[in-house]
Amino acid sequence: MMNQGIHTVDMLQWLAGPVTSLSAKAKAVLRNIEVEDTVTAALEFASGALGILEITTTALDGKGQRLVFHGEKGKLVIEEDTIVALQINGEDVELPSFEPFKVIPDGHRLQIQDMAVAVRDGRDPVITGADGRHSLEIILGAYEASRQRKEIELQV
């Protein structure tokens, strides 16, 4: 979860807002490794919304990171950082076709450039240290909730 899962947690918070509490189970299900290969977590957001987070390295199709949002007016499905389905008012929305890794080929360079400009201009970068800290707290909270077998409250 800590390695690649943090990117999914970043996106989850960006779309749904801060997580206030969670319970989780983390374990090595299929791989003989020292860290977990599967994590499931029940999340509560500051908005009152509830969510389920599943991250695994054992998915046979290689898609171990998936976000599904259900709302009053529709549904959004994101797999591996790509929107794969969108429904609004019961109607499927046709999605443009693109290759996600060709859309922003220099993501790291752009983040570093934004940080340099932010320092020069005295503004916050698009992605702040606090944003990264919140994602880290969710992951550490999931590990702790799994170890303690109880719900963990997070500071927002």
CSV table of C-alpha atoms in Angstrom, one decimal, residues 61-121:
chain,number,residue,atom,x,y,z
A,61,ASP,CA,-5.7,-8.3,-14.7
A,62,GLY,CA,-3.0,-6.0,-13.2
A,63,LYS,CA,-5.6,-3.5,-12.1
A,64,GLY,CA,-5.1,-3.5,-8.4
A,65,GLN,CA,-6.2,0.2,-7.9
A,66,ARG,CA,-9.7,1.1,-8.6
A,67,LEU,CA,-11.9,4.0,-7.4
A,68,VAL,CA,-15.7,4.0,-7.8
A,69,PHE,CA,-17.8,7.0,-6.7
A,70,HIS,CA,-21.5,6.8,-6.5
A,71,GLY,CA,-23.4,10.0,-6.0
A,72,GLU,CA,-26.9,11.5,-6.3
A,73,LYS,CA,-26.5,12.1,-10.0
A,74,GLY,CA,-24.2,9.5,-11.2
A,75,LYS,CA,-21.2,7.2,-11.0
A,76,LEU,CA,-17.5,7.6,-11.8
A,77,VAL,CA,-15.1,4.6,-12.1
A,78,ILE,CA,-11.3,5.2,-12.2
A,79,GLU,CA,-8.8,2.3,-12.8
A,80,GLU,CA,-5.1,2.8,-12.5
A,81,ASP,CA,-5.4,6.6,-12.9
A,82,THR,CA,-7.7,6.4,-15.9
A,83,ILE,CA,-11.5,7.2,-16.0
A,84,VAL,CA,-13.0,4.1,-17.4
A,85,ALA,CA,-16.7,4.8,-16.9
A,86,LEU,CA,-18.9,7.8,-16.1
A,87,GLN,CA,-22.7,7.9,-15.7
A,88,ILE,CA,-24.7,11.0,-15.2
A,89,ASN,CA,-28.5,10.8,-14.5
A,90,GLY,CA,-28.5,7.1,-15.5
A,91,GLU,CA,-26.8,7.8,-18.9
A,92,ASP,CA,-23.4,6.5,-19.9
A,93,VAL,CA,-21.1,9.4,-20.9
A,94,GLU,CA,-18.8,8.7,-23.8
A,95,LEU,CA,-15.2,9.2,-22.8
A,96,PRO,CA,-12.5,10.5,-25.1
A,97,SER,CA,-9.9,7.9,-26.0
A,98,PHE,CA,-6.4,8.7,-24.9
A,99,GLU,CA,-3.3,7.0,-23.6
A,100,PRO,CA,-2.9,8.3,-20.0
A,101,PHE,CA,0.9,8.1,-19.9
A,102,LYS,CA,1.2,10.1,-23.0
A,103,VAL,CA,-1.0,12.9,-21.7
A,104,ILE,CA,1.5,14.0,-19.1
A,105,PRO,CA,4.8,12.4,-20.0
A,106,ASP,CA,6.8,14.7,-17.7
A,107,GLY,CA,4.7,14.6,-14.5
A,108,HIS,CA,7.7,14.7,-12.1
A,109,ARG,CA,9.4,17.5,-14.0
A,110,LEU,CA,6.1,19.5,-13.9
A,111,GLN,CA,5.7,19.0,-10.2
A,112,ILE,CA,9.3,20.1,-9.6
A,113,GLN,CA,8.8,23.1,-11.8
A,114,ASP,CA,5.6,24.1,-10.0
A,115,MET,CA,7.5,23.8,-6.7
A,116,ALA,CA,10.3,26.1,-7.9
A,117,VAL,CA,7.8,28.7,-9.2
A,118,ALA,CA,5.8,28.5,-5.9
A,119,VAL,CA,8.9,29.2,-3.9
A,120,ARG,CA,9.9,32.1,-6.3
A,121,ASP,CA,6.4,33.6,-6.2
